Amino acid sequence: APQSNSVIIALDMSGSMKDYVRDGNGQWTTRWSISQQAIKAMFEQYDKMGDVQFKIATHAGYPDGQISGWLHSLAEIQQFFSKLSPAGWTPYAQALNQLDAILSDSQDQQAMAGSNKQFYFLSDGAPSDFGYWLNNKDQSDMFRDRLMKGISPDEVGGEQHYQDLLTGRVEPTKAEQLLILGESMEHILNQHGNPFDNVNMLAIGQSSSLEYLTPMAGHDGSAIKVEKDADLISTLTESVPGQLHG
């Protein structure tokens, strides 16, 4: 039976996506170019299953933080990509805010109704968020407002330390950072009734790490590292109809 799919992709557009890497034939290309090819190849694979629509939310990049409409063809995906270029930092909070906005939008809800729902998070680097946590730093309010949403005082050793984290008086420890990211993601998904059939976190490239992505995958999601950038294409296409295979 045909399966209709709504696929939301949170895509890292930080400056390192411009890095030169080898493609499947050993030729030089950019990580951004391979990511575009991989997303298009995955679209074609979903298209064989039945109706499919993609929505792509880019964090960072130029212009900053774009969310596409629902994309129904390779041409529409290409048109969205053609206006973007990688630039800047890696703000996971921005990606989470975008996901929350999509899941809160009644028109997006209507568009996804009755379809299987898939989520992919693609990143080639660690989040910048914690380096900007302290209250005098650029956009620190945005990071703290988003990432503290799923956290209760008892999870971080009591009210005083919770307030210090919330107001940016202190930075979270590494263990707290991982907790905060996992809880933040879980908070959004719970708030919207855990809408996804599959949650997939991908770390792209040799220098990437699963450290921050694994907590965000939660209990039911998958987190895998794609060591060779060129393998992103097969990794995404083989995930159809929804589940990553490590």
mmCIF file of C-alpha atoms in Angstrom:
data_model
loop_
_atom_site.group_PDB
_atom_site.id
_atom_site.type_symbol
_atom_site.label_atom_id
_atom_site.label_comp_id
_atom_site.label_asym_id
_atom_site.label_seq_id
_atom_site.Cartn_x
_atom_site.Cartn_y
_atom_site.Cartn_z
ATOM 1 C CA ALA A 1 0.000 0.000 0.000
ATOM 2 C CA PRO A 2 1.269 3.520 -0.699
ATOM 3 C CA GLN A 3 2.520 5.420 2.303
ATOM 4 C CA SER A 4 2.308 9.208 2.439
ATOM 5 C CA ASN A 5 5.087 10.980 4.319
ATOM 6 C CA SER A 6 5.677 14.432 5.749
ATOM 7 C CA VAL A 7 9.391 14.885 6.393
ATOM 8 C CA ILE A 8 10.828 17.735 8.462
ATOM 9 C CA ILE A 9 14.575 18.303 8.190
ATOM 10 C CA ALA A 10 16.545 20.506 10.600
ATOM 11 C CA LEU A 11 19.647 21.357 8.586
ATOM 12 C CA ASP A 12 22.907 22.807 9.916
ATOM 13 C CA MET A 13 23.952 25.744 7.712
ATOM 14 C CA SER A 14 26.950 26.823 9.808
ATOM 15 C CA GLY A 15 30.140 27.933 8.058
ATOM 16 C CA SER A 16 31.792 24.507 8.311
ATOM 17 C CA MET A 17 29.199 23.124 5.860
ATOM 18 C CA LYS A 18 31.336 24.894 3.215
ATOM 19 C CA ASP A 19 34.297 22.622 4.071
ATOM 20 C CA TYR A 20 35.858 20.738 1.154
ATOM 21 C CA VAL A 21 35.359 16.972 1.361
ATOM 22 C CA ARG A 22 35.652 14.049 -1.069
ATOM 23 C CA ASP A 23 32.609 12.808 -2.950
ATOM 24 C CA GLY A 24 31.937 9.139 -3.775
ATOM 25 C CA ASN A 25 34.362 9.297 -6.719
ATOM 26 C CA GLY A 26 37.139 10.870 -4.675
ATOM 27 C CA GLN A 27 36.621 14.305 -6.257
ATOM 28 C CA TRP A 28 36.632 17.459 -4.136
ATOM 29 C CA THR A 29 33.261 18.977 -3.344
ATOM 30 C CA THR A 30 31.685 20.691 -0.322
ATOM 31 C CA ARG A 31 29.754 19.153 2.546
ATOM 32 C CA TRP A 32 26.900 21.520 1.631
ATOM 33 C CA SER A 33 26.826 20.162 -1.934
ATOM 34 C CA ILE A 34 26.722 16.557 -0.686
ATOM 35 C CA SER A 35 23.966 17.433 1.809
ATOM 36 C CA GLN A 36 21.841 18.892 -0.987
ATOM 37 C CA GLN A 37 22.358 15.788 -3.144
ATOM 38 C CA ALA A 38 21.547 13.504 -0.208
ATOM 39 C CA ILE A 39 18.309 15.316 0.672
ATOM 40 C CA LYS A 40 17.190 15.207 -2.975
ATOM 41 C CA ALA A 41 18.052 11.502 -3.270
ATOM 42 C CA MET A 42 16.064 10.825 -0.083
ATOM 43 C CA PHE A 43 13.117 12.772 -1.513
ATOM 44 C CA GLU A 44 13.151 10.557 -4.625
ATOM 45 C CA GLN A 45 13.175 7.470 -2.420
ATOM 46 C CA TYR A 46 10.188 8.681 -0.370
ATOM 47 C CA ASP A 47 8.441 9.671 -3.612
ATOM 48 C CA LYS A 48 8.459 6.007 -4.677
ATOM 49 C CA MET A 49 6.488 5.107 -1.525
ATOM 50 C CA GLY A 50 3.585 7.472 -2.252
ATOM 51 C CA ASP A 51 2.812 11.123 -1.605
ATOM 52 C CA VAL A 52 5.669 13.010 0.032
ATOM 53 C CA GLN A 53 6.345 16.554 1.188
ATOM 54 C CA PHE A 54 9.529 17.923 2.735
ATOM 55 C CA LYS A 55 9.892 20.965 4.971
ATOM 56 C CA ILE A 56 13.467 22.122 5.549
ATOM 57 C CA ALA A 57 14.475 24.411 8.415
ATOM 58 C CA THR A 58 18.028 25.755 8.263
ATOM 59 C CA HIS A 59 19.790 26.964 11.395
ATOM 60 C CA ALA A 60 22.396 29.701 10.908
ATOM 61 C CA GLY A 61 23.505 30.236 7.296
ATOM 62 C CA TYR A 62 22.867 33.211 5.054
ATOM 63 C CA PRO A 63 20.185 34.408 5.095
ATOM 64 C CA ASP A 64 19.930 33.311 8.719
ATOM 65 C CA GLY A 65 17.461 30.665 9.879
ATOM 66 C CA GLN A 66 15.134 29.917 6.966
ATOM 67 C CA ILE A 67 12.084 27.625 6.982
ATOM 68 C CA SER A 68 10.841 26.407 3.604
ATOM 69 C CA GLY A 69 7.253 25.931 2.608
ATOM 70 C CA TRP A 70 6.132 22.351 1.989
ATOM 71 C CA LEU A 71 8.277 21.150 -0.896
ATOM 72 C CA HIS A 72 6.651 18.666 -3.284
ATOM 73 C CA SER A 73 9.302 18.221 -5.992
ATOM 74 C CA LEU A 74 13.049 18.185 -6.615
ATOM 75 C CA ALA A 75 12.653 21.514 -8.425
ATOM 76 C CA GLU A 76 11.067 23.107 -5.339
ATOM 77 C CA ILE A 77 13.839 21.706 -3.110
ATOM 78 C CA GLN A 78 16.478 23.060 -5.497
ATOM 79 C CA GLN A 79 14.786 26.461 -5.580
ATOM 80 C CA PHE A 80 14.887 26.645 -1.771
ATOM 81 C CA PHE A 81 18.556 25.577 -1.645
ATOM 82 C CA SER A 82 19.609 28.009 -4.377
ATOM 83 C CA LYS A 83 18.935 31.009 -2.122
ATOM 84 C CA LEU A 84 21.059 29.758 0.778
ATOM 85 C CA SER A 85 24.718 29.597 1.667
ATOM 86 C CA PRO A 86 26.463 28.247 4.781
ATOM 87 C CA ALA A 87 27.692 30.848 7.268
ATOM 88 C CA GLY A 88 28.163 31.397 10.982
ATOM 89 C CA TRP A 89 27.807 29.346 14.122
ATOM 90 C CA THR A 90 25.792 26.237 15.116
ATOM 91 C CA PRO A 91 22.763 27.338 17.168
ATOM 92 C CA TYR A 92 20.820 24.198 18.138
ATOM 93 C CA ALA A 93 18.353 26.408 20.057
ATOM 94 C CA GLN A 94 17.389 28.042 16.778
ATOM 95 C CA ALA A 95 16.717 24.613 15.252
ATOM 96 C CA LEU A 96 14.559 23.660 18.249
ATOM 97 C CA ASN A 97 12.647 26.958 18.042
ATOM 98 C CA GLN A 98 11.986 26.288 14.356
ATOM 99 C CA LEU A 99 10.741 22.768 15.072
ATOM 100 C CA ASP A 100 8.469 24.096 17.834
ATOM 101 C CA ALA A 101 7.111 26.767 15.471
ATOM 102 C CA ILE A 102 6.323 24.213 12.736
ATOM 103 C CA LEU A 103 4.592 21.853 15.178
ATOM 104 C CA SER A 104 2.625 24.797 16.650
ATOM 105 C CA ASP A 105 1.387 26.034 13.272
ATOM 106 C CA SER A 106 -2.194 24.990 12.486
ATOM 107 C CA GLN A 107 -1.635 25.103 8.710
ATOM 108 C CA ASP A 108 1.389 22.839 9.044
ATOM 109 C CA GLN A 109 -0.668 20.496 11.232
ATOM 110 C CA GLN A 110 -3.330 20.365 8.536
ATOM 111 C CA ALA A 111 -0.743 19.725 5.827
ATOM 112 C CA MET A 112 0.695 16.759 7.793
ATOM 113 C CA ALA A 113 -2.649 15.264 8.821
ATOM 114 C CA GLY A 114 -3.045 11.605 7.879
ATOM 115 C CA SER A 115 0.559 11.147 6.754
ATOM 116 C CA ASN A 116 3.468 9.405 8.435
ATOM 117 C CA LYS A 117 5.736 12.016 10.021
ATOM 118 C CA GLN A 118 9.537 11.817 9.958
ATOM 119 C CA PHE A 119 12.132 14.086 11.529
ATOM 120 C CA TYR A 120 15.801 14.388 10.578
ATOM 121 C CA PHE A 121 18.410 16.583 12.290
ATOM 122 C CA LEU A 122 21.647 16.990 10.291
ATOM 123 C CA SER A 123 24.684 18.603 11.911
ATOM 124 C CA ASP A 124 28.413 18.637 11.263
ATOM 125 C CA GLY A 125 29.455 20.206 14.545
ATOM 126 C CA ALA A 126 28.898 20.713 18.255
ATOM 127 C CA PRO A 127 26.319 23.335 19.272
ATOM 128 C CA SER A 128 27.513 26.923 19.804
ATOM 129 C CA ASP A 129 24.767 27.489 22.372
ATOM 130 C CA PHE A 130 26.735 26.861 25.547
ATOM 131 C CA GLY A 131 29.565 29.190 24.585
ATOM 132 C CA TYR A 132 27.012 32.047 24.524
ATOM 133 C CA TRP A 133 25.140 31.096 27.686
ATOM 134 C CA LEU A 134 26.381 33.771 30.096
ATOM 135 C CA ASN A 135 24.098 36.765 30.353
ATOM 136 C CA ASN A 136 26.411 39.310 28.680
ATOM 137 C CA LYS A 137 26.912 37.212 25.530
ATOM 138 C CA ASP A 138 25.344 37.611 22.092
ATOM 139 C CA GLN A 139 21.783 36.184 21.987
ATOM 140 C CA SER A 140 22.281 34.415 25.316
ATOM 141 C CA ASP A 141 18.600 34.997 26.198
ATOM 142 C CA MET A 142 17.500 33.057 23.120
ATOM 143 C CA PHE A 143 19.669 30.088 24.065
ATOM 144 C CA ARG A 144 18.632 30.028 27.718
ATOM 145 C CA ASP A 145 14.915 30.639 27.073
ATOM 146 C CA ARG A 146 14.710 27.716 24.681
ATOM 147 C CA LEU A 147 17.020 25.228 26.329
ATOM 148 C CA MET A 148 15.831 25.618 29.922
ATOM 149 C CA LYS A 149 12.209 24.913 28.955
ATOM 150 C CA GLY A 150 12.339 21.187 29.671
ATOM 151 C CA ILE A 151 14.393 21.460 32.871
ATOM 152 C CA SER A 152 13.087 21.416 36.451
ATOM 153 C CA PRO A 153 15.154 22.605 39.456
ATOM 154 C CA ASP A 154 15.445 19.095 40.953
ATOM 155 C CA GLU A 155 17.237 17.864 37.803
ATOM 156 C CA VAL A 156 20.075 20.346 38.320
ATOM 157 C CA GLY A 157 20.537 20.126 42.082
ATOM 158 C CA GLY A 158 17.971 22.611 43.328
ATOM 159 C CA GLU A 159 16.386 26.032 42.931
ATOM 160 C CA GLN A 160 19.482 28.216 43.411
ATOM 161 C CA HIS A 161 21.580 26.548 40.722
ATOM 162 C CA TYR A 162 18.519 26.369 38.457
ATOM 163 C CA GLN A 163 18.080 30.154 38.754
ATOM 164 C CA ASP A 164 21.801 30.702 38.117
ATOM 165 C CA LEU A 165 21.558 28.653 34.908
ATOM 166 C CA LEU A 166 18.292 30.321 33.882
ATOM 167 C CA THR A 167 19.648 33.843 34.277
ATOM 168 C CA GLY A 168 23.035 33.068 32.734
ATOM 169 C CA ARG A 169 25.061 33.669 35.891
ATOM 170 C CA VAL A 170 26.776 30.320 35.386
ATOM 171 C CA GLU A 171 27.353 28.023 32.415
ATOM 172 C CA PRO A 172 26.076 24.451 32.461
ATOM 173 C CA THR A 173 28.663 21.698 32.979
ATOM 174 C CA LYS A 174 29.141 19.196 30.129
ATOM 175 C CA ALA A 175 26.797 16.718 31.858
ATOM 176 C CA GLU A 176 24.201 19.486 32.293
ATOM 177 C CA GLN A 177 24.568 20.501 28.636
ATOM 178 C CA LEU A 178 23.686 16.976 27.485
ATOM 179 C CA LEU A 179 20.773 16.793 29.921
ATOM 180 C CA ILE A 180 19.496 20.215 28.819
ATOM 181 C CA LEU A 181 19.554 19.336 25.106
ATOM 182 C CA GLY A 182 17.787 16.016 25.636
ATOM 183 C CA GLU A 183 15.109 17.503 27.884
ATOM 184 C CA SER A 184 14.601 20.463 25.568
ATOM 185 C CA MET A 185 13.884 18.210 22.597
ATOM 186 C CA GLU A 186 11.682 15.904 24.653
ATOM 187 C CA HIS A 187 9.728 18.908 25.962
ATOM 188 C CA ILE A 188 8.876 20.042 22.417
ATOM 189 C CA LEU A 189 7.857 16.570 21.263
ATOM 190 C CA ASN A 190 5.742 15.925 24.382
ATOM 191 C CA GLN A 191 4.055 19.298 24.042
ATOM 192 C CA HIS A 192 2.912 18.372 20.555
ATOM 193 C CA GLY A 193 1.841 14.804 21.364
ATOM 194 C CA ASN A 194 5.008 13.061 20.104
ATOM 195 C CA PRO A 195 4.006 13.482 16.459
ATOM 196 C CA PHE A 196 6.912 11.720 14.713
ATOM 197 C CA ASP A 197 7.028 8.086 13.632
ATOM 198 C CA ASN A 198 10.827 8.378 13.560
ATOM 199 C CA VAL A 199 13.357 10.823 14.999
ATOM 200 C CA ASN A 200 16.766 10.657 13.308
ATOM 201 C CA MET A 201 19.894 12.541 14.367
ATOM 202 C CA LEU A 202 22.895 12.549 12.019
ATOM 203 C CA ALA A 203 26.428 13.731 12.723
ATOM 204 C CA ILE A 204 28.118 14.395 9.374
ATOM 205 C CA GLY A 205 31.837 14.054 8.721
ATOM 206 C CA GLN A 206 34.914 12.804 10.496
ATOM 207 C CA SER A 207 35.241 15.735 12.895
ATOM 208 C CA SER A 208 31.572 15.580 13.960
ATOM 209 C CA SER A 209 30.405 13.881 17.147
ATOM 210 C CA LEU A 210 27.302 12.120 18.436
ATOM 211 C CA GLU A 211 27.913 13.447 21.945
ATOM 212 C CA TYR A 212 25.287 16.191 21.729
ATOM 213 C CA LEU A 213 22.950 14.466 19.271
ATOM 214 C CA THR A 214 22.446 11.197 21.166
ATOM 215 C CA PRO A 215 20.578 12.824 24.092
ATOM 216 C CA MET A 216 18.358 14.630 21.569
ATOM 217 C CA ALA A 217 17.379 11.359 19.893
ATOM 218 C CA GLY A 218 15.734 10.304 23.152
ATOM 219 C CA HIS A 219 14.730 6.729 23.941
ATOM 220 C CA ASP A 220 12.973 5.971 20.670
ATOM 221 C CA GLY A 221 15.081 7.894 18.175
ATOM 222 C CA SER A 222 18.276 6.991 16.299
ATOM 223 C CA ALA A 223 21.594 8.824 16.278
ATOM 224 C CA ILE A 224 24.323 7.844 13.855
ATOM 225 C CA LYS A 225 27.621 9.294 12.693
ATOM 226 C CA VAL A 226 28.397 9.382 8.990
ATOM 227 C CA GLU A 227 32.208 9.244 9.002
ATOM 228 C CA LYS A 228 32.671 9.767 5.262
ATOM 229 C CA ASP A 229 30.670 12.729 4.017
ATOM 230 C CA ALA A 230 29.949 10.979 0.702
ATOM 231 C CA ASP A 231 28.091 8.219 2.590
ATOM 232 C CA LEU A 232 25.411 10.714 3.640
ATOM 233 C CA ILE A 233 23.622 10.031 0.344
ATOM 234 C CA SER A 234 23.246 6.281 0.910
ATOM 235 C CA THR A 235 22.573 6.770 4.636
ATOM 236 C CA LEU A 236 19.594 9.040 3.958
ATOM 237 C CA THR A 237 18.176 7.031 1.064
ATOM 238 C CA GLU A 238 18.427 3.779 3.046
ATOM 239 C CA SER A 239 16.554 5.382 5.954
ATOM 240 C CA VAL A 240 13.365 5.433 3.869
ATOM 241 C CA PRO A 241 10.613 4.789 4.986
ATOM 242 C CA GLY A 242 11.857 6.531 8.098
ATOM 243 C CA GLN A 243 14.307 4.576 10.214
ATOM 244 C CA LEU A 244 18.063 5.184 10.153
ATOM 245 C CA HIS A 245 20.316 2.161 9.987
ATOM 246 C CA GLY A 246 23.679 2.583 11.687
#
